[in-house]
Amino acid sequence: MNETSDENNLTFQNSALALPESYQRFKNLMDLTSTKMTKKRTPKLNSSFKGFVLRVRHHIHPKMKLGAQTLKELDNFIVHMINLLETEIKRLNELKPQKTLSHEHLETAVKLCLPGNLAQASNEFAKLAVRAYFEKIWK
């Protein structure tokens, strides 16, 4: 193909396509159809558990106060524990793939992540919490 090029106009001989003209038409079309107002923004997920920690603290020890650094450390601890449980659940799902997450997967992941009596106590507490939740809904 023979090309002739100027600084502002690039066209191909033997071709009906003129790049600057088609680019300008495309740009005009995009200006007409899309504006900044039509673009929807997805909200960023805030993975902070500080509000939950404060609610539980207020429920258990109403007079106790927590500093900002303590809240930050507790938040980091909760995020770390959730990440540990997530990785264990992924490993268990690779061994026995299922579409839905069962309570056996959760219990096994907790037993693998937490030591001895802490794992047993957390599983029992979780069972009681789920049972109380469903009793509250069904009544």
Short mmCIF file of N, CA, C and O in Angstrom, two decimals:
data_model
loop_
_atom_site.label_atom_id
_atom_site.label_comp_id
_atom_site.label_asym_id
_atom_site.label_seq_id
_atom_site.Cartn_x
_atom_site.Cartn_y
_atom_site.Cartn_z
N MET A 1 0.83 -1.18 0.00
CA MET A 1 0.00 0.00 0.00
C MET A 1 0.87 1.24 0.00
O MET A 1 1.86 1.29 0.71
N ASN A 2 0.48 2.18 -0.76
CA ASN A 2 1.19 3.44 -0.78
C ASN A 2 0.57 4.37 0.24
O ASN A 2 -0.64 4.55 0.28
N GLU A 3 1.39 4.94 1.07
CA GLU A 3 0.89 5.83 2.10
C GLU A 3 1.32 7.25 1.82
O GLU A 3 2.45 7.50 1.42
N THR A 4 0.41 8.17 2.02
CA THR A 4 0.76 9.58 1.99
C THR A 4 0.38 10.14 3.34
O THR A 4 -0.71 9.91 3.84
N SER A 5 1.31 10.83 3.95
CA SER A 5 1.00 11.32 5.29
C SER A 5 1.41 12.78 5.41
O SER A 5 2.47 13.18 4.99
N ASP A 6 0.52 13.54 5.96
CA ASP A 6 0.82 14.91 6.38
C ASP A 6 0.87 14.88 7.90
O ASP A 6 0.60 13.87 8.52
N GLU A 7 1.18 16.02 8.47
CA GLU A 7 1.21 16.05 9.93
C GLU A 7 -0.18 15.89 10.52
O GLU A 7 -0.36 15.23 11.52
N ASN A 8 -1.19 16.50 9.92
CA ASN A 8 -2.53 16.47 10.49
C ASN A 8 -3.47 15.49 9.80
O ASN A 8 -4.52 15.18 10.33
N ASN A 9 -3.12 15.01 8.60
CA ASN A 9 -4.04 14.18 7.85
C ASN A 9 -3.33 12.92 7.39
O ASN A 9 -2.38 12.98 6.64
N LEU A 10 -3.83 11.76 7.85
CA LEU A 10 -3.24 10.48 7.48
C LEU A 10 -4.29 9.71 6.71
O LEU A 10 -5.33 9.36 7.24
N THR A 11 -4.05 9.47 5.44
CA THR A 11 -5.00 8.71 4.62
C THR A 11 -4.25 7.63 3.90
O THR A 11 -3.05 7.71 3.68
N PHE A 12 -4.97 6.57 3.56
CA PHE A 12 -4.40 5.49 2.80
C PHE A 12 -4.95 5.55 1.39
O PHE A 12 -6.14 5.71 1.19
N GLN A 13 -4.06 5.44 0.42
CA GLN A 13 -4.53 5.32 -0.96
C GLN A 13 -5.07 3.92 -1.12
O GLN A 13 -4.68 3.00 -0.41
N ASN A 14 -5.95 3.70 -2.03
CA ASN A 14 -6.61 2.42 -2.28
C ASN A 14 -7.45 1.98 -1.09
O ASN A 14 -7.69 0.81 -0.90
N SER A 15 -7.85 2.89 -0.25
CA SER A 15 -8.69 2.55 0.90
C SER A 15 -9.72 3.64 1.09
O SER A 15 -9.43 4.81 0.93
N ALA A 16 -10.91 3.22 1.47
CA ALA A 16 -11.97 4.20 1.70
C ALA A 16 -11.90 4.75 3.12
O ALA A 16 -12.65 5.63 3.49
N LEU A 17 -11.00 4.23 3.90
CA LEU A 17 -10.91 4.60 5.31
C LEU A 17 -9.94 5.75 5.49
O LEU A 17 -8.75 5.64 5.18
N ALA A 18 -10.43 6.85 5.97
CA ALA A 18 -9.58 7.98 6.31
C ALA A 18 -9.58 8.08 7.82
O ALA A 18 -10.61 8.33 8.44
N LEU A 19 -8.47 7.81 8.44
CA LEU A 19 -8.41 7.70 9.90
C LEU A 19 -8.83 8.95 10.64
O LEU A 19 -9.63 8.87 11.56
N PRO A 20 -8.35 10.14 10.28
CA PRO A 20 -8.77 11.29 11.06
C PRO A 20 -10.26 11.56 10.99
O PRO A 20 -10.89 11.91 11.98
N GLU A 21 -10.86 11.37 9.82
CA GLU A 21 -12.29 11.62 9.70
C GLU A 21 -13.10 10.60 10.51
O GLU A 21 -14.05 10.96 11.21
N SER A 22 -12.74 9.34 10.41
CA SER A 22 -13.49 8.33 11.16
C SER A 22 -13.26 8.50 12.66
O SER A 22 -14.19 8.31 13.46
N TYR A 23 -12.06 8.88 13.05
CA TYR A 23 -11.79 9.11 14.46
C TYR A 23 -12.62 10.29 14.97
O TYR A 23 -13.18 10.24 16.05
N GLN A 24 -12.72 11.33 14.16
CA GLN A 24 -13.49 12.51 14.56
C GLN A 24 -14.97 12.17 14.67
O GLN A 24 -15.65 12.59 15.61
N ARG A 25 -15.49 11.36 13.73
CA ARG A 25 -16.89 10.93 13.81
C ARG A 25 -17.13 10.09 15.05
O ARG A 25 -18.12 10.24 15.75
N PHE A 26 -16.20 9.19 15.34
CA PHE A 26 -16.33 8.36 16.53
C PHE A 26 -16.28 9.21 17.80
O PHE A 26 -17.07 9.01 18.73
N LYS A 27 -15.39 10.17 17.83
CA LYS A 27 -15.28 11.05 18.98
C LYS A 27 -16.55 11.87 19.18
O LYS A 27 -17.04 12.02 20.30
N ASN A 28 -17.12 12.39 18.08
CA ASN A 28 -18.36 13.15 18.17
C ASN A 28 -19.51 12.27 18.67
O ASN A 28 -20.33 12.69 19.47
N LEU A 29 -19.57 11.04 18.17
CA LEU A 29 -20.60 10.11 18.60
C LEU A 29 -20.47 9.80 20.09
O LEU A 29 -21.46 9.78 20.82
N MET A 30 -19.26 9.60 20.56
CA MET A 30 -19.04 9.31 21.98
C MET A 30 -19.37 10.52 22.85
O MET A 30 -19.88 10.38 23.94
N ASP A 31 -19.09 11.72 22.35
CA ASP A 31 -19.44 12.92 23.10
C ASP A 31 -20.94 13.07 23.24
O ASP A 31 -21.45 13.54 24.25
N LEU A 32 -21.68 12.65 22.21
CA LEU A 32 -23.14 12.75 22.26
C LEU A 32 -23.75 11.69 23.18
O LEU A 32 -24.72 11.95 23.89
N THR A 33 -23.19 10.49 23.18
CA THR A 33 -23.82 9.39 23.91
C THR A 33 -23.35 9.26 25.35
O THR A 33 -24.09 8.79 26.19
N SER A 34 -22.15 9.65 25.64
CA SER A 34 -21.67 9.46 27.00
C SER A 34 -21.23 10.78 27.61
O SER A 34 -20.55 11.57 26.97
N THR A 35 -21.66 10.98 28.82
CA THR A 35 -21.22 12.15 29.58
C THR A 35 -20.75 11.66 30.94
O THR A 35 -20.95 10.51 31.31
N LYS A 36 -20.18 12.55 31.68
CA LYS A 36 -19.71 12.17 33.01
C LYS A 36 -20.86 11.86 33.96
O LYS A 36 -20.71 11.11 34.90
N MET A 37 -22.03 12.44 33.70
CA MET A 37 -23.17 12.22 34.58
C MET A 37 -23.78 10.84 34.42
O MET A 37 -24.37 10.31 35.33
N THR A 38 -23.65 10.21 33.24
CA THR A 38 -24.27 8.91 33.03
C THR A 38 -23.41 7.77 33.56
O THR A 38 -23.87 6.67 33.69
N LYS A 39 -22.17 8.03 33.85
CA LYS A 39 -21.28 6.99 34.34
C LYS A 39 -21.58 6.72 35.81
O LYS A 39 -21.49 7.60 36.64
N LYS A 40 -21.95 5.47 36.11
CA LYS A 40 -22.25 5.10 37.49
C LYS A 40 -20.96 4.66 38.17
O LYS A 40 -20.17 3.91 37.61
N ARG A 41 -20.80 5.10 39.36
CA ARG A 41 -19.63 4.71 40.12
C ARG A 41 -20.02 3.65 41.13
O ARG A 41 -21.04 3.76 41.80
N THR A 42 -19.20 2.64 41.23
CA THR A 42 -19.46 1.61 42.23
C THR A 42 -18.86 2.06 43.55
O THR A 42 -17.70 2.53 43.59
N PRO A 43 -19.60 1.96 44.62
CA PRO A 43 -19.05 2.39 45.90
C PRO A 43 -17.94 1.44 46.36
O PRO A 43 -17.99 0.24 46.12
N LYS A 44 -16.95 2.02 47.01
CA LYS A 44 -15.87 1.20 47.54
C LYS A 44 -16.36 0.49 48.79
O LYS A 44 -17.06 1.06 49.62
N LEU A 45 -16.01 -0.78 48.90
CA LEU A 45 -16.40 -1.54 50.07
C LEU A 45 -15.47 -1.21 51.23
O LEU A 45 -14.25 -1.24 51.08
N ASN A 46 -16.05 -0.89 52.33
CA ASN A 46 -15.26 -0.57 53.51
C ASN A 46 -15.25 -1.79 54.41
O ASN A 46 -16.28 -2.16 54.97
N SER A 47 -14.12 -2.43 54.52
CA SER A 47 -14.04 -3.65 55.31
C SER A 47 -13.56 -3.32 56.73
O SER A 47 -12.55 -3.80 57.19
N SER A 48 -14.31 -2.47 57.38
CA SER A 48 -13.97 -2.08 58.74
C SER A 48 -15.00 -2.68 59.69
O SER A 48 -16.21 -2.61 59.44
N PHE A 49 -14.52 -3.24 60.76
CA PHE A 49 -15.40 -3.86 61.75
C PHE A 49 -15.45 -3.03 63.02
O PHE A 49 -15.91 -3.52 64.05
N LYS A 50 -15.01 -1.78 62.95
CA LYS A 50 -14.97 -0.94 64.14
C LYS A 50 -16.35 -0.70 64.72
O LYS A 50 -16.53 -0.71 65.94
N GLY A 51 -17.33 -0.49 63.86
CA GLY A 51 -18.70 -0.27 64.35
C GLY A 51 -19.25 -1.47 65.08
O GLY A 51 -19.91 -1.35 66.12
N PHE A 52 -18.95 -2.67 64.56
CA PHE A 52 -19.41 -3.89 65.21
C PHE A 52 -18.71 -4.09 66.55
O PHE A 52 -19.33 -4.50 67.53
N VAL A 53 -17.42 -3.81 66.58
CA VAL A 53 -16.67 -3.94 67.83
C VAL A 53 -17.23 -3.00 68.89
O VAL A 53 -17.42 -3.38 70.04
N LEU A 54 -17.53 -1.77 68.48
CA LEU A 54 -18.07 -0.80 69.43
C LEU A 54 -19.45 -1.22 69.93
O LEU A 54 -19.78 -1.04 71.10
N ARG A 55 -20.29 -1.80 69.04
CA ARG A 55 -21.61 -2.26 69.48
C ARG A 55 -21.51 -3.40 70.48
O ARG A 55 -22.22 -3.41 71.48
N VAL A 56 -20.62 -4.35 70.21
CA VAL A 56 -20.45 -5.47 71.13
C VAL A 56 -19.86 -4.98 72.45
O VAL A 56 -20.30 -5.39 73.53
N ARG A 57 -18.90 -4.07 72.38
CA ARG A 57 -18.31 -3.52 73.60
C ARG A 57 -19.36 -2.80 74.43
O ARG A 57 -19.43 -2.94 75.64
N HIS A 58 -20.22 -2.04 73.77
CA HIS A 58 -21.27 -1.31 74.49
C HIS A 58 -22.28 -2.26 75.12
O HIS A 58 -22.79 -2.01 76.21
N HIS A 59 -22.53 -3.38 74.46
CA HIS A 59 -23.47 -4.37 74.98
C HIS A 59 -22.89 -5.10 76.19
O HIS A 59 -23.60 -5.38 77.15
N ILE A 60 -21.60 -5.40 76.15
CA ILE A 60 -20.98 -6.20 77.22
C ILE A 60 -20.45 -5.32 78.35
O ILE A 60 -20.70 -5.58 79.52
N HIS A 61 -19.69 -4.28 78.02
CA HIS A 61 -19.10 -3.37 79.01
C HIS A 61 -19.46 -1.94 78.65
O HIS A 61 -18.67 -1.24 77.99
N PRO A 62 -20.62 -1.43 79.07
CA PRO A 62 -21.04 -0.09 78.66
C PRO A 62 -20.11 1.03 79.11
O PRO A 62 -19.99 2.04 78.42
N LYS A 63 -19.43 0.87 80.22
CA LYS A 63 -18.60 1.96 80.74
C LYS A 63 -17.16 1.92 80.23
O LYS A 63 -16.42 2.88 80.41
N MET A 64 -16.77 0.82 79.62
CA MET A 64 -15.41 0.69 79.13
C MET A 64 -15.22 1.50 77.85
O MET A 64 -16.12 1.59 77.03
N LYS A 65 -14.05 2.10 77.70
CA LYS A 65 -13.74 2.89 76.51
C LYS A 65 -12.57 2.25 75.77
O LYS A 65 -11.70 1.65 76.38
N LEU A 66 -12.57 2.41 74.44
CA LEU A 66 -11.49 1.89 73.61
C LEU A 66 -10.87 3.04 72.83
O LEU A 66 -11.57 3.89 72.29
N GLY A 67 -9.54 3.04 72.77
CA GLY A 67 -8.84 4.07 72.01
C GLY A 67 -8.83 3.75 70.53
O GLY A 67 -9.19 2.66 70.08
N ALA A 68 -8.42 4.72 69.74
CA ALA A 68 -8.40 4.56 68.28
C ALA A 68 -7.42 3.48 67.85
O ALA A 68 -7.71 2.68 66.95
N GLN A 69 -6.26 3.42 68.51
CA GLN A 69 -5.25 2.41 68.16
C GLN A 69 -5.75 1.01 68.51
O GLN A 69 -5.54 0.06 67.76
N THR A 70 -6.45 0.88 69.64
CA THR A 70 -7.01 -0.42 70.03
C THR A 70 -8.05 -0.88 69.02
O THR A 70 -8.07 -2.05 68.62
N LEU A 71 -8.92 0.04 68.59
CA LEU A 71 -9.91 -0.30 67.58
C LEU A 71 -9.26 -0.73 66.27
O LEU A 71 -9.71 -1.68 65.61
N LYS A 72 -8.20 -0.04 65.91
CA LYS A 72 -7.49 -0.37 64.68
C LYS A 72 -6.87 -1.77 64.77
O LYS A 72 -6.96 -2.56 63.82
N GLU A 73 -6.28 -2.10 65.91
CA GLU A 73 -5.68 -3.42 66.10
C GLU A 73 -6.74 -4.52 66.10
O GLU A 73 -6.54 -5.58 65.52
N LEU A 74 -7.86 -4.27 66.77
CA LEU A 74 -8.95 -5.26 66.77
C LEU A 74 -9.51 -5.45 65.36
O LEU A 74 -9.83 -6.58 64.97
N ASP A 75 -9.63 -4.38 64.62
CA ASP A 75 -10.11 -4.46 63.25
C ASP A 75 -9.15 -5.29 62.39
O ASP A 75 -9.58 -6.16 61.63
N ASN A 76 -7.87 -5.04 62.53
CA ASN A 76 -6.86 -5.81 61.79
C ASN A 76 -6.90 -7.28 62.17
O ASN A 76 -6.74 -8.17 61.32
N PHE A 77 -7.10 -7.56 63.46
CA PHE A 77 -7.18 -8.94 63.93
C PHE A 77 -8.38 -9.66 63.30
O PHE A 77 -8.27 -10.79 62.84
N ILE A 78 -9.53 -9.00 63.27
CA ILE A 78 -10.73 -9.62 62.71
C ILE A 78 -10.55 -9.87 61.22
O ILE A 78 -10.90 -10.94 60.71
N VAL A 79 -9.99 -8.91 60.50
CA VAL A 79 -9.75 -9.08 59.06
C VAL A 79 -8.78 -10.23 58.82
O VAL A 79 -8.98 -11.05 57.92
N HIS A 80 -7.76 -10.35 59.66
CA HIS A 80 -6.79 -11.43 59.52
C HIS A 80 -7.45 -12.78 59.75
O HIS A 80 -7.21 -13.74 59.00
N MET A 81 -8.30 -12.88 60.77
CA MET A 81 -8.98 -14.15 61.06
C MET A 81 -9.94 -14.52 59.92
O MET A 81 -10.04 -15.69 59.55
N ILE A 82 -10.61 -13.56 59.35
CA ILE A 82 -11.51 -13.84 58.23
C ILE A 82 -10.71 -14.32 57.02
O ILE A 82 -11.12 -15.25 56.33
N ASN A 83 -9.55 -13.73 56.79
CA ASN A 83 -8.70 -14.18 55.68
C ASN A 83 -8.20 -15.60 55.91
O ASN A 83 -8.14 -16.40 54.97
N LEU A 84 -7.83 -15.93 57.16
CA LEU A 84 -7.41 -17.30 57.47
C LEU A 84 -8.54 -18.29 57.20
O LEU A 84 -8.33 -19.34 56.58
N LEU A 85 -9.73 -17.97 57.68
CA LEU A 85 -10.87 -18.86 57.46
C LEU A 85 -11.18 -18.99 55.97
O LEU A 85 -11.52 -20.08 55.50
N GLU A 86 -11.06 -17.90 55.26
CA GLU A 86 -11.34 -17.93 53.82
C GLU A 86 -10.38 -18.86 53.09
O GLU A 86 -10.79 -19.66 52.25
N THR A 87 -9.09 -18.78 53.41
CA THR A 87 -8.12 -19.65 52.73
C THR A 87 -8.36 -21.11 53.07
O THR A 87 -8.25 -21.98 52.20
N GLU A 88 -8.71 -21.40 54.33
CA GLU A 88 -8.98 -22.79 54.71
C GLU A 88 -10.23 -23.31 54.02
O GLU A 88 -10.28 -24.46 53.58
N ILE A 89 -11.25 -22.49 53.91
CA ILE A 89 -12.47 -22.91 53.22
C ILE A 89 -12.20 -23.15 51.75
O ILE A 89 -12.72 -24.10 51.15
N LYS A 90 -11.36 -22.32 51.13
CA LYS A 90 -10.99 -22.53 49.72
C LYS A 90 -10.26 -23.86 49.55
O LYS A 90 -10.52 -24.61 48.61
N ARG A 91 -9.34 -24.17 50.46
CA ARG A 91 -8.62 -25.45 50.39
C ARG A 91 -9.57 -26.63 50.55
O ARG A 91 -9.46 -27.63 49.85
N LEU A 92 -10.50 -26.52 51.50
CA LEU A 92 -11.46 -27.60 51.69
C LEU A 92 -12.37 -27.76 50.48
O LEU A 92 -12.75 -28.87 50.12
N ASN A 93 -12.72 -26.66 49.85
CA ASN A 93 -13.58 -26.72 48.67
C ASN A 93 -12.85 -27.33 47.48
O ASN A 93 -13.47 -27.93 46.62
N GLU A 94 -11.54 -27.16 47.42
CA GLU A 94 -10.77 -27.80 46.35
C GLU A 94 -10.75 -29.31 46.53
O GLU A 94 -10.73 -30.06 45.55
N LEU A 95 -10.76 -29.79 47.78
CA LEU A 95 -10.77 -31.23 48.02
C LEU A 95 -12.12 -31.85 47.65
O LEU A 95 -12.16 -32.94 47.08
N LYS A 96 -13.20 -31.17 48.01
CA LYS A 96 -14.54 -31.67 47.72
C LYS A 96 -15.36 -30.50 47.17
O LYS A 96 -16.04 -29.80 47.92
N PRO A 97 -15.29 -30.27 45.85
CA PRO A 97 -15.95 -29.08 45.27
C PRO A 97 -17.48 -29.14 45.40
O PRO A 97 -18.10 -30.14 45.09
N GLN A 98 -18.04 -28.05 45.88
CA GLN A 98 -19.48 -27.88 45.99
C GLN A 98 -19.81 -26.44 45.64
O GLN A 98 -18.99 -25.56 45.78
N LYS A 99 -21.06 -26.23 45.22
CA LYS A 99 -21.48 -24.88 44.89
C LYS A 99 -21.84 -24.08 46.12
O LYS A 99 -21.69 -22.87 46.15
N THR A 100 -22.33 -24.76 47.14
CA THR A 100 -22.76 -24.07 48.35
C THR A 100 -21.82 -24.39 49.51
O THR A 100 -21.21 -25.45 49.56
N LEU A 101 -21.75 -23.46 50.42
CA LEU A 101 -20.91 -23.61 51.60
C LEU A 101 -21.73 -24.25 52.71
O LEU A 101 -22.80 -23.76 53.06
N SER A 102 -21.25 -25.34 53.25
CA SER A 102 -21.99 -26.03 54.30
C SER A 102 -21.40 -25.70 55.67
O SER A 102 -20.28 -25.20 55.78
N HIS A 103 -22.18 -26.00 56.70
CA HIS A 103 -21.69 -25.72 58.05
C HIS A 103 -20.52 -26.63 58.41
O HIS A 103 -19.68 -26.27 59.24
N GLU A 104 -20.43 -27.80 57.78
CA GLU A 104 -19.28 -28.68 58.04
C GLU A 104 -17.97 -28.04 57.57
O GLU A 104 -16.94 -28.15 58.23
N HIS A 105 -18.03 -27.36 56.42
CA HIS A 105 -16.84 -26.65 55.93
C HIS A 105 -16.42 -25.57 56.92
O HIS A 105 -15.22 -25.42 57.22
N LEU A 106 -17.39 -24.82 57.42
CA LEU A 106 -17.06 -23.76 58.38
C LEU A 106 -16.47 -24.34 59.66
O LEU A 106 -15.48 -23.83 60.20
N GLU A 107 -17.09 -25.38 60.19
CA GLU A 107 -16.59 -25.98 61.43
C GLU A 107 -15.19 -26.54 61.25
O GLU A 107 -14.32 -26.36 62.12
N THR A 108 -14.95 -27.20 60.13
CA THR A 108 -13.61 -27.75 59.87
C THR A 108 -12.58 -26.64 59.72
O THR A 108 -11.46 -26.75 60.24
N ALA A 109 -12.95 -25.56 59.02
CA ALA A 109 -12.01 -24.45 58.85
C ALA A 109 -11.67 -23.82 60.20
O ALA A 109 -10.51 -23.48 60.46
N VAL A 110 -12.67 -23.67 61.07
CA VAL A 110 -12.42 -23.11 62.40
C VAL A 110 -11.52 -24.03 63.20
O VAL A 110 -10.59 -23.59 63.88
N LYS A 111 -11.75 -25.34 63.12
CA LYS A 111 -10.90 -26.30 63.84
C LYS A 111 -9.46 -26.26 63.35
O LYS A 111 -8.52 -26.47 64.12
N LEU A 112 -9.28 -26.00 62.04
CA LEU A 112 -7.92 -25.94 61.49
C LEU A 112 -7.22 -24.62 61.83
O LEU A 112 -6.00 -24.59 61.96
N CYS A 113 -7.98 -23.54 61.97
CA CYS A 113 -7.37 -22.23 62.19
C CYS A 113 -7.13 -21.92 63.67
O CYS A 113 -6.15 -21.27 64.01
N LEU A 114 -8.02 -22.37 64.52
CA LEU A 114 -7.92 -22.04 65.95
C LEU A 114 -7.43 -23.25 66.75
O LEU A 114 -7.74 -24.39 66.41
N PRO A 115 -6.70 -23.01 67.81
CA PRO A 115 -6.18 -24.12 68.61
C PRO A 115 -7.23 -24.68 69.57
O PRO A 115 -8.06 -23.95 70.11
N GLY A 116 -7.20 -26.00 69.76
CA GLY A 116 -7.93 -26.79 70.75
C GLY A 116 -9.27 -26.29 71.25
O GLY A 116 -10.27 -26.31 70.54
N ASN A 117 -9.28 -25.90 72.53
CA ASN A 117 -10.52 -25.52 73.20
C ASN A 117 -11.15 -24.27 72.61
O ASN A 117 -12.36 -24.11 72.65
N LEU A 118 -10.34 -23.39 72.06
CA LEU A 118 -10.87 -22.18 71.45
C LEU A 118 -11.72 -22.51 70.22
O LEU A 118 -12.79 -21.93 70.02
N ALA A 119 -11.28 -23.48 69.42
CA ALA A 119 -12.05 -23.91 68.26
C ALA A 119 -13.36 -24.55 68.68
O ALA A 119 -14.42 -24.26 68.11
N GLN A 120 -13.30 -25.40 69.69
CA GLN A 120 -14.51 -26.07 70.17
C GLN A 120 -15.51 -25.06 70.74
O GLN A 120 -16.70 -25.12 70.45
N ALA A 121 -15.02 -24.14 71.55
CA ALA A 121 -15.89 -23.13 72.15
C ALA A 121 -16.50 -22.22 71.09
O ALA A 121 -17.69 -21.87 71.16
N SER A 122 -15.71 -21.84 70.07
CA SER A 122 -16.24 -20.95 69.04
C SER A 122 -17.29 -21.67 68.19
O SER A 122 -18.30 -21.06 67.81
N ASN A 123 -17.10 -22.95 67.92
CA ASN A 123 -18.11 -23.70 67.19
C ASN A 123 -19.41 -23.81 67.99
O ASN A 123 -20.50 -23.66 67.44
N GLU A 124 -19.30 -24.08 69.28
CA GLU A 124 -20.50 -24.17 70.12
C GLU A 124 -21.22 -22.82 70.19
O GLU A 124 -22.45 -22.76 70.10
N PHE A 125 -20.46 -21.74 70.34
CA PHE A 125 -21.05 -20.41 70.39
C PHE A 125 -21.74 -20.06 69.07
O PHE A 125 -22.83 -19.48 69.06
N ALA A 126 -21.13 -20.44 67.96
CA ALA A 126 -21.72 -20.19 66.65
C ALA A 126 -23.03 -20.96 66.48
O ALA A 126 -24.01 -20.43 65.97
N LYS A 127 -23.06 -22.21 66.93
CA LYS A 127 -24.30 -23.00 66.85
C LYS A 127 -25.41 -22.37 67.67
O LYS A 127 -26.55 -22.28 67.23
N LEU A 128 -25.07 -21.90 68.88
CA LEU A 128 -26.08 -21.25 69.71
C LEU A 128 -26.57 -19.95 69.07
O LEU A 128 -27.77 -19.65 69.11
N ALA A 129 -25.67 -19.19 68.48
CA ALA A 129 -26.06 -17.93 67.86
C ALA A 129 -26.97 -18.17 66.65
O ALA A 129 -27.98 -17.47 66.47
N VAL A 130 -26.65 -19.16 65.84
CA VAL A 130 -27.48 -19.47 64.68
C VAL A 130 -28.84 -19.98 65.11
O VAL A 130 -29.88 -19.60 64.57
N ARG A 131 -28.87 -20.83 66.13
CA ARG A 131 -30.14 -21.35 66.64
C ARG A 131 -31.01 -20.22 67.19
O ARG A 131 -32.21 -20.15 66.91
N ALA A 132 -30.42 -19.31 67.94
CA ALA A 132 -31.17 -18.18 68.49
C ALA A 132 -31.69 -17.28 67.38
O ALA A 132 -32.81 -16.77 67.45
N TYR A 133 -30.87 -17.09 66.34
CA TYR A 133 -31.29 -16.25 65.22
C TYR A 133 -32.51 -16.84 64.52
O TYR A 133 -33.48 -16.14 64.25
N PHE A 134 -32.48 -18.14 64.24
CA PHE A 134 -33.60 -18.76 63.55
C PHE A 134 -34.84 -18.83 64.43
O PHE A 134 -35.96 -18.71 63.93
N GLU A 135 -34.67 -19.03 65.72
CA GLU A 135 -35.83 -19.01 66.62
C GLU A 135 -36.46 -17.63 66.65
O GLU A 135 -37.68 -17.51 66.69
N LYS A 136 -35.66 -16.61 66.60
CA LYS A 136 -36.17 -15.24 66.59
C LYS A 136 -36.94 -14.94 65.30
O LYS A 136 -37.98 -14.30 65.31
N ILE A 137 -36.45 -15.45 64.18
CA ILE A 137 -37.11 -15.21 62.88
C ILE A 137 -38.42 -15.99 62.79
O ILE A 137 -39.44 -15.45 62.34
N TRP A 138 -38.43 -17.23 63.21
CA TRP A 138 -39.60 -18.08 63.03
C TRP A 138 -40.71 -17.82 64.04
O TRP A 138 -41.81 -18.32 63.89
N LYS A 139 -40.43 -17.08 65.10
CA LYS A 139 -41.49 -16.80 66.08
C LYS A 139 -42.23 -15.55 65.77
O LYS A 139 -41.93 -14.68 65.13
#
